[in-house]
Amino acid sequence: IGKTIFLFLAISALYLFLRATSLNFQNTFNFYDQPNAYTENITVRVLTFSKALSDYFKILIFPTNLHMERGTHFTTAQSALEPNVLIGFFIVSILIFISIVLLKQKKPEFLFGTLWFFLGLFPTSGILIPINSFIQEHWLYLPLIGFFLSLGFLIQEFLKNTNKFKNIK
């Protein structure tokens, strides 16, 4: 099995090398022809992801007006004081707070779902490597699992703590 993995990695490395050099026609390997604020500044990318995060949660909670061209009308964040950027930071803060409270109660399930959500969304966040679009609905397919794991756990905990549903386990 070690030789198979090595062969796969060697072929992948060769392809990436060729794609970055001789197969990089018209600079298609890069998404942006010119440097701009988004590609040059990680702070702008973090703020833009926070802005996209507020839209993602809006899509998850109220899935209306879904269409595949959503990303074409989304612009980069210009300031940390934009309403959608603040909403994104607020959502992350609430999730961290709930995770800490539940971890102190020895209930890691919510944290697991939340981490699944963010780890599933991280490759398309554009934070480490700028990408060609800021928000796409189909990028939520994998993170949806974590979102609904966390939501289901919160609903279960709520129902356990109400008198009417004490017998739910």
Coordinates of N, CA, C and O in Angstrom, one line a residue:
I1 N 0.8 -1.2 0.0 CA 0.0 0.0 0.0 C 0.9 1.3 0.0 O 0.5 2.3 -0.5
G2 N 2.1 1.2 0.6 CA 2.9 2.3 0.6 C 3.4 2.8 -0.8 O 3.5 4.0 -1.1
K3 N 3.7 1.8 -1.7 CA 4.1 2.1 -3.0 C 3.0 2.8 -3.8 O 3.2 3.7 -4.6
T4 N 1.8 2.3 -3.6 CA 0.6 2.9 -4.3 C 0.4 4.3 -3.9 O 0.2 5.2 -4.8
I5 N 0.5 4.6 -2.6 CA 0.4 6.0 -2.1 C 1.5 6.9 -2.7 O 1.3 8.0 -3.1
F6 N 2.7 6.4 -2.6 CA 3.9 7.1 -3.1 C 3.7 7.4 -4.6 O 3.9 8.5 -5.1
L7 N 3.3 6.4 -5.4 CA 3.0 6.6 -6.8 C 2.0 7.7 -7.1 O 2.1 8.6 -7.9
F8 N 0.9 7.6 -6.3 CA -0.2 8.6 -6.4 C 0.3 10.0 -6.1 O 0.1 11.0 -6.8
L9 N 1.1 10.2 -5.0 CA 1.6 11.5 -4.6 C 2.6 12.0 -5.7 O 2.7 13.2 -6.0
A10 N 3.4 11.1 -6.2 CA 4.4 11.5 -7.2 C 3.7 12.0 -8.5 O 4.1 13.0 -9.1
I11 N 2.7 11.3 -9.0 CA 1.9 11.7 -10.1 C 1.2 13.1 -9.9 O 1.2 13.9 -10.7
S12 N 0.7 13.2 -8.7 CA 0.0 14.5 -8.3 C 1.0 15.6 -8.3 O 0.8 16.7 -8.8
A13 N 2.2 15.4 -7.7 CA 3.2 16.4 -7.6 C 3.7 16.8 -9.0 O 3.9 18.0 -9.4
L14 N 3.9 15.8 -9.9 CA 4.3 16.1 -11.3 C 3.2 16.9 -12.0 O 3.5 17.9 -12.7
Y15 N 2.0 16.5 -11.8 CA 0.9 17.3 -12.4 C 0.9 18.8 -11.9 O 0.8 19.7 -12.7
L16 N 1.0 19.0 -10.6 CA 1.0 20.3 -10.1 C 2.2 21.1 -10.6 O 2.0 22.3 -10.9
F17 N 3.3 20.5 -10.7 CA 4.5 21.2 -11.3 C 4.3 21.6 -12.7 O 4.5 22.7 -13.1
L18 N 3.8 20.7 -13.5 CA 3.5 21.0 -14.9 C 2.4 22.0 -15.1 O 2.5 22.9 -15.9
R19 N 1.4 22.0 -14.2 CA 0.3 22.9 -14.3 C 0.8 24.3 -13.9 O 0.3 25.3 -14.4
A20 N 1.7 24.4 -13.0 CA 2.2 25.7 -12.5 C 3.3 26.3 -13.5 O 3.6 27.4 -13.5
T21 N 3.8 25.4 -14.4 CA 4.8 25.9 -15.3 C 4.4 25.8 -16.8 O 3.7 26.7 -17.3
S22 N 4.6 24.7 -17.4 CA 4.4 24.6 -18.9 C 2.9 24.5 -19.2 O 2.5 24.9 -20.4
L23 N 2.1 24.0 -18.4 CA 0.6 23.9 -18.7 C -0.2 25.1 -18.1 O -1.4 25.0 -18.1
N24 N 0.5 26.1 -17.7 CA -0.2 27.3 -17.2 C -0.5 28.3 -18.3 O 0.1 29.4 -18.4
F25 N -1.4 28.0 -19.2 CA -1.7 28.8 -20.3 C -2.4 30.1 -19.9 O -3.4 30.0 -19.2
Q26 N -2.0 31.2 -20.4 CA -2.6 32.5 -20.2 C -2.9 32.7 -18.7 O -3.9 33.3 -18.3
N27 N -2.0 32.3 -17.8 CA -2.0 32.5 -16.4 C -3.3 32.0 -15.8 O -3.9 32.6 -14.9
T28 N -3.9 30.9 -16.3 CA -5.2 30.4 -15.8 C -5.0 29.7 -14.5 O -6.0 29.4 -13.8
F29 N -3.8 29.5 -14.1 CA -3.6 28.8 -12.7 C -4.0 29.8 -11.6 O -4.4 29.4 -10.6
N30 N -3.9 31.1 -11.9 CA -4.3 32.1 -10.9 C -5.7 32.6 -11.3 O -6.0 32.8 -12.4
F31 N -6.4 32.9 -10.3 CA -7.8 33.4 -10.5 C -7.9 34.9 -10.8 O -8.8 35.4 -11.4
Y32 N -6.8 35.6 -10.4 CA -6.9 37.1 -10.5 C -5.7 37.5 -11.4 O -4.5 37.1 -11.0
D33 N -5.9 38.3 -12.4 CA -4.8 38.7 -13.3 C -4.0 39.8 -12.6 O -2.8 39.9 -12.8
Q34 N -4.7 40.7 -11.9 CA -4.0 41.8 -11.2 C -4.1 41.7 -9.7 O -5.1 41.2 -9.2
P35 N -3.1 42.1 -9.0 CA -3.2 42.1 -7.5 C -4.3 43.1 -7.1 O -4.4 44.2 -7.7
N36 N -5.0 42.8 -6.1 CA -6.0 43.7 -5.6 C -6.1 43.5 -4.0 O -5.4 42.8 -3.5
A37 N -7.0 44.3 -3.4 CA -7.1 44.3 -1.9 C -7.4 42.9 -1.4 O -6.9 42.5 -0.4
Y38 N -8.2 42.1 -2.1 CA -8.6 40.8 -1.7 C -7.5 39.8 -1.8 O -7.2 39.0 -0.9
T39 N -6.7 39.9 -2.8 CA -5.6 38.9 -3.0 C -4.4 39.3 -2.2 O -3.6 38.4 -1.8
E40 N -4.2 40.5 -1.8 CA -3.0 41.0 -1.2 C -3.1 41.1 0.3 O -2.1 41.2 1.0
N41 N -4.4 41.1 0.9 CA -4.6 41.4 2.3 C -5.4 40.3 2.9 O -6.6 40.2 2.6
I42 N -4.8 39.6 3.9 CA -5.6 38.5 4.6 C -6.7 39.1 5.4 O -7.7 38.4 5.6
T43 N -6.6 40.3 5.9 CA -7.6 40.9 6.7 C -8.9 41.1 5.9 O -10.0 40.8 6.3
V44 N -8.7 41.5 4.7 CA -9.9 41.7 3.8 C -10.5 40.3 3.5 O -11.8 40.2 3.5
R45 N -9.7 39.3 3.3 CA -10.3 37.9 3.1 C -11.0 37.4 4.3 O -12.1 36.8 4.2
V46 N -10.5 37.7 5.5 CA -11.2 37.3 6.7 C -12.5 38.0 6.9 O -13.6 37.4 7.2
L47 N -12.5 39.3 6.6 CA -13.8 40.1 6.7 C -14.8 39.7 5.6 O -16.0 39.6 5.9
T48 N -14.3 39.4 4.5 CA -15.2 38.9 3.4 C -15.8 37.6 3.7 O -17.0 37.3 3.5
F49 N -15.0 36.7 4.3 CA -15.5 35.4 4.7 C -16.6 35.6 5.8 O -17.6 34.9 5.8
S50 N -16.3 36.5 6.8 CA -17.3 36.8 7.8 C -18.6 37.3 7.2 O -19.7 36.9 7.6
K51 N -18.5 38.1 6.2 CA -19.7 38.6 5.5 C -20.4 37.5 4.7 O -21.6 37.4 4.8
A52 N -19.6 36.6 4.1 CA -20.2 35.4 3.5 C -20.9 34.5 4.5 O -21.9 33.9 4.2
L53 N -20.3 34.4 5.7 CA -20.9 33.5 6.7 C -22.3 33.9 7.1 O -23.1 33.1 7.3
S54 N -22.5 35.2 7.2 CA -23.8 35.7 7.5 C -24.8 35.3 6.4 O -26.0 34.9 6.7
D55 N -24.4 35.4 5.2 CA -25.3 34.9 4.1 C -25.5 33.4 4.1 O -26.6 32.9 3.8
Y56 N -24.4 32.7 4.4 CA -24.6 31.2 4.5 C -25.6 30.8 5.6 O -26.4 29.9 5.4
F57 N -25.5 31.5 6.8 CA -26.5 31.1 7.8 C -27.9 31.5 7.4 O -28.9 30.9 7.8
K58 N -28.0 32.6 6.7 CA -29.3 33.0 6.2 C -29.9 32.0 5.2 O -31.1 31.6 5.3
I59 N -29.0 31.4 4.4 CA -29.4 30.4 3.5 C -29.8 29.1 4.2 O -30.8 28.4 3.9
L60 N -29.1 28.8 5.3 CA -29.4 27.6 6.1 C -30.7 27.7 6.8 O -31.4 26.7 6.9
I61 N -31.0 28.8 7.4 CA -32.1 29.0 8.2 C -33.4 29.3 7.4 O -34.5 28.8 7.6
F62 N -33.2 30.2 6.4 CA -34.3 30.5 5.5 C -34.0 30.3 4.0 O -33.6 31.2 3.3
P63 N -34.0 29.1 3.6 CA -33.6 28.7 2.2 C -34.6 29.2 1.1 O -35.3 28.4 0.6
T64 N -34.6 30.5 0.9 CA -35.5 31.0 -0.2 C -34.6 31.7 -1.2 O -33.5 32.1 -0.9
N65 N -35.1 31.9 -2.4 CA -34.4 32.6 -3.5 C -33.1 31.9 -3.7 O -32.1 32.6 -3.9
L66 N -33.0 30.6 -3.8 CA -31.8 29.9 -4.0 C -31.5 29.9 -5.5 O -32.4 29.7 -6.4
H67 N -30.3 30.3 -5.9 CA -29.8 30.2 -7.3 C -28.3 30.1 -7.3 O -27.6 30.5 -6.4
M68 N -27.8 29.6 -8.4 CA -26.4 29.3 -8.5 C -25.5 30.5 -8.8 O -24.3 30.4 -8.7
E69 N -26.1 31.6 -9.2 CA -25.3 32.8 -9.5 C -25.3 33.8 -8.4 O -25.0 35.0 -8.6
R70 N -25.4 33.3 -7.2 CA -25.4 34.2 -6.0 C -24.1 34.9 -5.9 O -24.0 36.1 -5.5
G71 N -23.0 34.2 -6.1 CA -21.7 34.8 -5.9 C -21.3 36.0 -6.8 O -20.4 36.7 -6.6
T72 N -22.0 36.1 -8.0 CA -21.7 37.2 -8.9 C -22.1 38.6 -8.3 O -21.5 39.6 -8.8
H73 N -23.0 38.7 -7.4 CA -23.4 39.9 -6.8 C -22.8 40.2 -5.4 O -23.2 41.2 -4.8
F74 N -21.9 39.4 -5.0 CA -21.3 39.5 -3.7 C -20.0 40.2 -3.8 O -19.2 39.9 -4.7
T75 N -19.8 41.3 -3.0 CA -18.6 42.0 -3.1 C -17.7 41.8 -1.8 O -18.2 41.4 -0.8
T76 N -16.5 42.2 -1.9 CA -15.6 42.1 -0.8 C -16.0 43.0 0.3 O -16.6 44.1 0.1
A77 N -15.6 42.7 1.5 CA -15.9 43.5 2.7 C -14.9 44.7 2.7 O -13.7 44.5 2.5
Q78 N -15.4 45.9 2.9 CA -14.5 47.1 2.9 C -14.2 47.5 4.3 O -13.2 48.2 4.5
S79 N -15.0 47.0 5.3 CA -14.8 47.5 6.7 C -15.3 46.4 7.7 O -16.2 45.7 7.3
A80 N -14.7 46.4 8.8 CA -15.2 45.5 9.9 C -16.5 45.9 10.5 O -17.2 45.2 11.2
L81 N -16.9 47.1 10.1 CA -18.2 47.7 10.7 C -19.4 47.5 9.7 O -20.5 48.0 10.0
E82 N -19.2 46.8 8.6 CA -20.3 46.5 7.8 C -21.3 45.6 8.5 O -20.8 44.7 9.2
P83 N -22.6 45.8 8.4 CA -23.6 45.0 9.1 C -23.4 43.4 8.9 O -23.4 42.7 9.9
N84 N -23.2 43.0 7.7 CA -23.0 41.5 7.5 C -21.8 41.0 8.1 O -21.7 39.8 8.5
V85 N -20.7 41.8 8.1 CA -19.4 41.3 8.7 C -19.6 41.2 10.2 O -19.2 40.2 10.8
L86 N -20.3 42.2 10.8 CA -20.6 42.1 12.2 C -21.5 40.9 12.6 O -21.2 40.3 13.6
I87 N -22.5 40.7 11.8 CA -23.3 39.5 12.0 C -22.5 38.2 11.9 O -22.7 37.3 12.8
G88 N -21.6 38.1 11.0 CA -20.8 36.9 10.9 C -19.9 36.7 12.1 O -19.8 35.6 12.6
F89 N -19.3 37.8 12.6 CA -18.5 37.7 13.8 C -19.4 37.4 15.0 O -19.0 36.6 15.9
F90 N -20.6 37.9 15.1 CA -21.5 37.6 16.2 C -21.9 36.2 16.2 O -21.9 35.5 17.2
I91 N -22.2 35.6 15.0 CA -22.5 34.2 14.9 C -21.4 33.3 15.4 O -21.6 32.4 16.2
V92 N -20.2 33.6 15.0 CA -19.0 32.8 15.4 C -18.8 33.0 16.9 O -18.6 32.0 17.6
S93 N -19.0 34.2 17.5 CA -18.9 34.4 18.9 C -19.9 33.5 19.7 O -19.6 32.9 20.7
I94 N -21.2 33.5 19.2 CA -22.2 32.8 19.9 C -21.9 31.3 19.8 O -22.1 30.5 20.8
L95 N -21.4 30.8 18.7 CA -21.1 29.4 18.5 C -19.9 29.0 19.5 O -20.0 27.9 20.1
I96 N -19.0 29.9 19.6 CA -17.8 29.6 20.5 C -18.4 29.6 22.0 O -18.0 28.7 22.8
F97 N -19.2 30.5 22.3 CA -19.8 30.6 23.7 C -20.5 29.3 24.0 O -20.4 28.7 25.1
I98 N -21.4 28.9 23.1 CA -22.2 27.7 23.3 C -21.3 26.5 23.4 O -21.5 25.6 24.3
S99 N -20.3 26.4 22.6 CA -19.4 25.2 22.6 C -18.7 25.2 24.0 O -18.5 24.1 24.5
I100 N -18.2 26.3 24.5 CA -17.5 26.3 25.8 C -18.4 25.9 26.9 O -18.1 25.1 27.7
V101 N -19.6 26.4 26.9 CA -20.6 26.1 28.0 C -20.9 24.6 27.9 O -20.9 23.9 29.0
L102 N -21.1 24.0 26.7 CA -21.5 22.6 26.6 C -20.2 21.7 26.9 O -20.4 20.6 27.4
L103 N -19.1 22.2 26.6 CA -17.9 21.4 26.9 C -17.6 21.3 28.4 O -17.2 20.3 28.9
K104 N -18.0 22.4 29.1 CA -17.8 22.4 30.6 C -18.8 21.4 31.2 O -18.6 20.8 32.3
Q105 N -19.9 21.1 30.5 CA -20.9 20.1 30.9 C -20.6 18.8 30.4 O -21.4 17.9 30.5
K106 N -19.4 18.6 29.8 CA -19.0 17.3 29.2 C -19.9 16.9 28.1 O -20.3 15.7 28.0
K107 N -20.3 17.8 27.2 CA -21.2 17.5 26.1 C -20.5 18.0 24.8 O -20.8 19.1 24.4
P108 N -19.6 17.2 24.2 CA -18.8 17.7 23.1 C -19.5 17.6 21.7 O -19.0 18.0 20.7
E109 N -20.7 17.1 21.7 CA -21.4 16.9 20.4 C -21.6 18.2 19.6 O -21.5 18.2 18.4
F110 N -22.0 19.3 20.3 CA -22.2 20.6 19.6 C -20.9 21.0 19.0 O -20.9 21.5 17.9
L111 N -19.8 21.0 19.7 CA -18.5 21.4 19.2 C -18.1 20.5 18.0 O -17.6 21.1 17.0
F112 N -18.4 19.2 18.0 CA -18.1 18.4 16.9 C -18.8 18.9 15.7 O -18.2 19.0 14.6
G113 N -20.1 19.1 15.8 CA -20.9 19.6 14.6 C -20.4 21.0 14.1 O -20.4 21.2 12.9
T114 N -20.1 21.8 15.1 CA -19.6 23.2 14.7 C -18.3 23.1 14.0 O -18.1 23.8 13.0
L115 N -17.4 22.3 14.5 CA -16.1 22.1 13.8 C -16.3 21.5 12.5 O -15.6 21.9 11.5
W116 N -17.2 20.5 12.4 CA -17.5 19.9 11.1 C -17.9 21.0 10.1 O -17.5 21.0 8.9
F117 N -18.8 21.9 10.5 CA -19.3 23.0 9.7 C -18.1 23.8 9.2 O -18.0 24.1 8.0
F118 N -17.3 24.3 10.1 CA -16.3 25.2 9.7 C -15.1 24.5 8.9 O -14.6 25.1 8.0
L119 N -14.8 23.3 9.3 CA -13.8 22.6 8.5 C -14.2 22.3 7.1 O -13.5 22.3 6.2
G120 N -15.5 22.0 7.0 CA -16.1 21.7 5.7 C -16.1 23.0 4.8 O -16.0 22.9 3.6
L121 N -16.3 24.1 5.4 CA -16.4 25.4 4.7 C -15.0 26.0 4.5 O -14.8 26.9 3.6
F122 N -14.0 25.6 5.3 CA -12.7 26.3 5.3 C -12.0 26.3 3.9 O -11.5 27.3 3.5
P123 N -12.0 25.2 3.2 CA -11.3 25.2 1.9 C -11.9 26.2 0.9 O -11.1 26.7 0.0
T124 N -13.1 26.5 1.0 CA -13.7 27.5 0.1 C -13.9 28.9 0.7 O -14.6 29.7 0.2
S125 N -13.3 29.1 1.9 CA -13.4 30.4 2.6 C -12.6 31.5 1.9 O -12.9 32.7 2.1
G126 N -11.5 31.1 1.2 CA -10.7 32.1 0.6 C -9.7 32.8 1.6 O -9.0 33.7 1.2
I127 N -9.6 32.3 2.8 CA -8.8 33.0 3.8 C -7.3 32.7 3.5 O -6.5 33.7 3.4
L128 N -6.9 31.5 3.4 CA -5.5 31.2 3.1 C -5.1 31.4 1.7 O -4.1 32.0 1.4
I129 N -5.9 30.9 0.8 CA -5.7 31.1 -0.6 C -6.9 31.8 -1.3 O -8.0 31.3 -1.2
P130 N -6.7 32.9 -1.9 CA -7.8 33.6 -2.6 C -8.4 32.7 -3.6 O -7.7 32.0 -4.4
I131 N -9.7 32.7 -3.7 CA -10.4 31.9 -4.6 C -11.2 32.8 -5.6 O -11.4 34.0 -5.3
N132 N -11.8 32.2 -6.6 CA -12.4 33.0 -7.7 C -13.8 33.4 -7.4 O -14.4 34.2 -8.1
S133 N -14.4 33.0 -6.3 CA -15.8 33.4 -5.9 C -15.8 33.5 -4.4 O -15.1 32.8 -3.7
F134 N -16.7 34.3 -3.9 CA -16.8 34.5 -2.5 C -17.8 33.6 -1.8 O -17.7 33.3 -0.6
I135 N -18.9 33.4 -2.5 CA -20.0 32.6 -1.9 C -20.7 31.8 -3.0 O -21.0 32.3 -4.1
Q136 N -20.9 30.5 -2.8 CA -21.6 29.6 -3.7 C -22.4 28.6 -2.8 O -21.9 28.1 -1.8
E137 N -23.7 28.5 -3.1 CA -24.5 27.7 -2.3 C -24.1 26.2 -2.3 O -24.3 25.5 -1.2
H138 N -23.6 25.7 -3.3 CA -23.2 24.3 -3.3 C -22.0 24.0 -2.4 O -21.7 22.8 -2.2
W139 N -21.3 25.0 -2.0 CA -20.2 24.8 -1.0 C -20.7 24.4 0.4 O -20.0 24.1 1.2
L140 N -22.0 24.5 0.6 CA -22.6 24.2 1.8 C -23.0 22.7 2.0 O -23.4 22.3 3.1
Y141 N -22.8 21.9 1.0 CA -23.3 20.5 1.0 C -22.6 19.8 2.2 O -23.3 19.2 3.0
L142 N -21.3 19.8 2.3 CA -20.6 19.1 3.4 C -20.8 19.8 4.7 O -21.1 19.1 5.7
P143 N -20.7 21.1 4.8 CA -20.9 21.8 6.1 C -22.3 21.6 6.6 O -22.5 21.7 7.8
L144 N -23.3 21.4 5.8 CA -24.7 21.2 6.2 C -24.8 20.1 7.3 O -25.6 20.2 8.2
I145 N -24.0 19.0 7.1 CA -24.0 17.9 8.0 C -23.7 18.4 9.4 O -24.4 18.1 10.4
G146 N -22.6 19.2 9.5 CA -22.2 19.7 10.8 C -23.2 20.6 11.4 O -23.5 20.6 12.6
F147 N -23.8 21.5 10.6 CA -24.8 22.4 11.0 C -26.0 21.7 11.6 O -26.4 22.0 12.7
F148 N -26.5 20.7 10.9 CA -27.7 20.0 11.4 C -27.3 19.0 12.6 O -28.2 18.8 13.4
L149 N -26.1 18.6 12.7 CA -25.7 17.8 13.9 C -25.8 18.7 15.1 O -26.3 18.3 16.1
S150 N -25.2 19.9 15.0 CA -25.3 20.8 16.1 C -26.7 21.3 16.4 O -27.1 21.3 17.6
L151 N -27.5 21.6 15.4 CA -28.8 22.0 15.6 C -29.7 20.9 16.3 O -30.4 21.1 17.2
G152 N -29.5 19.7 15.8 CA -30.2 18.5 16.3 C -29.8 18.3 17.8 O -30.7 18.0 18.6
F153 N -28.5 18.4 18.1 CA -28.1 18.3 19.5 C -28.7 19.3 20.4 O -29.2 19.0 21.5
L154 N -28.8 20.6 19.9 CA -29.4 21.7 20.7 C -30.9 21.4 20.9 O -31.4 21.6 22.1
I155 N -31.6 21.0 19.9 CA -33.0 20.6 20.1 C -33.2 19.5 21.0 O -34.1 19.6 21.9
Q156 N -32.4 18.5 21.0 CA -32.4 17.4 21.9 C -32.2 17.8 23.3 O -33.0 17.4 24.2
E157 N -31.2 18.7 23.5 CA -30.9 19.2 24.9 C -32.1 20.0 25.4 O -32.4 20.0 26.6
F158 N -32.7 20.8 24.5 CA -33.8 21.6 24.9 C -35.0 20.8 25.3 O -35.6 21.0 26.4
L159 N -35.3 19.8 24.5 CA -36.4 18.9 24.8 C -36.2 18.1 26.1 O -37.1 17.8 26.8
K160 N -34.9 17.7 26.4 CA -34.6 17.0 27.6 C -34.9 17.8 28.9 O -35.3 17.3 29.9
N161 N -34.7 19.1 28.7 CA -34.8 20.0 29.9 C -36.2 20.6 30.1 O -36.4 21.3 31.0
T162 N -37.1 20.3 29.2 CA -38.5 20.7 29.4 C -39.2 19.6 30.1 O -38.9 18.4 30.0
N163 N -40.2 19.9 31.0 CA -40.9 19.0 31.8 C -41.7 18.0 30.9 O -41.9 16.8 31.3
K164 N -42.2 18.4 29.8 CA -43.1 17.6 29.0 C -42.3 16.5 28.3 O -42.8 15.4 28.0
F165 N -41.0 16.7 28.0 CA -40.2 15.7 27.3 C -39.1 15.1 28.1 O -38.0 14.8 27.6
K166 N -39.2 15.0 29.4 CA -38.2 14.5 30.3 C -37.7 13.1 29.9 O -36.5 12.8 30.2
N167 N -38.5 12.3 29.3 CA -38.1 10.9 29.0 C -37.3 10.7 27.7 O -36.9 9.6 27.4
I168 N -37.1 11.8 27.0 CA -36.3 11.7 25.7 C -34.9 11.5 26.1 O -34.3 12.2 26.9
K169 N -34.2 10.5 25.4 CA -32.8 10.2 25.7 C -31.9 10.5 24.5 O -32.1 10.3 23.5

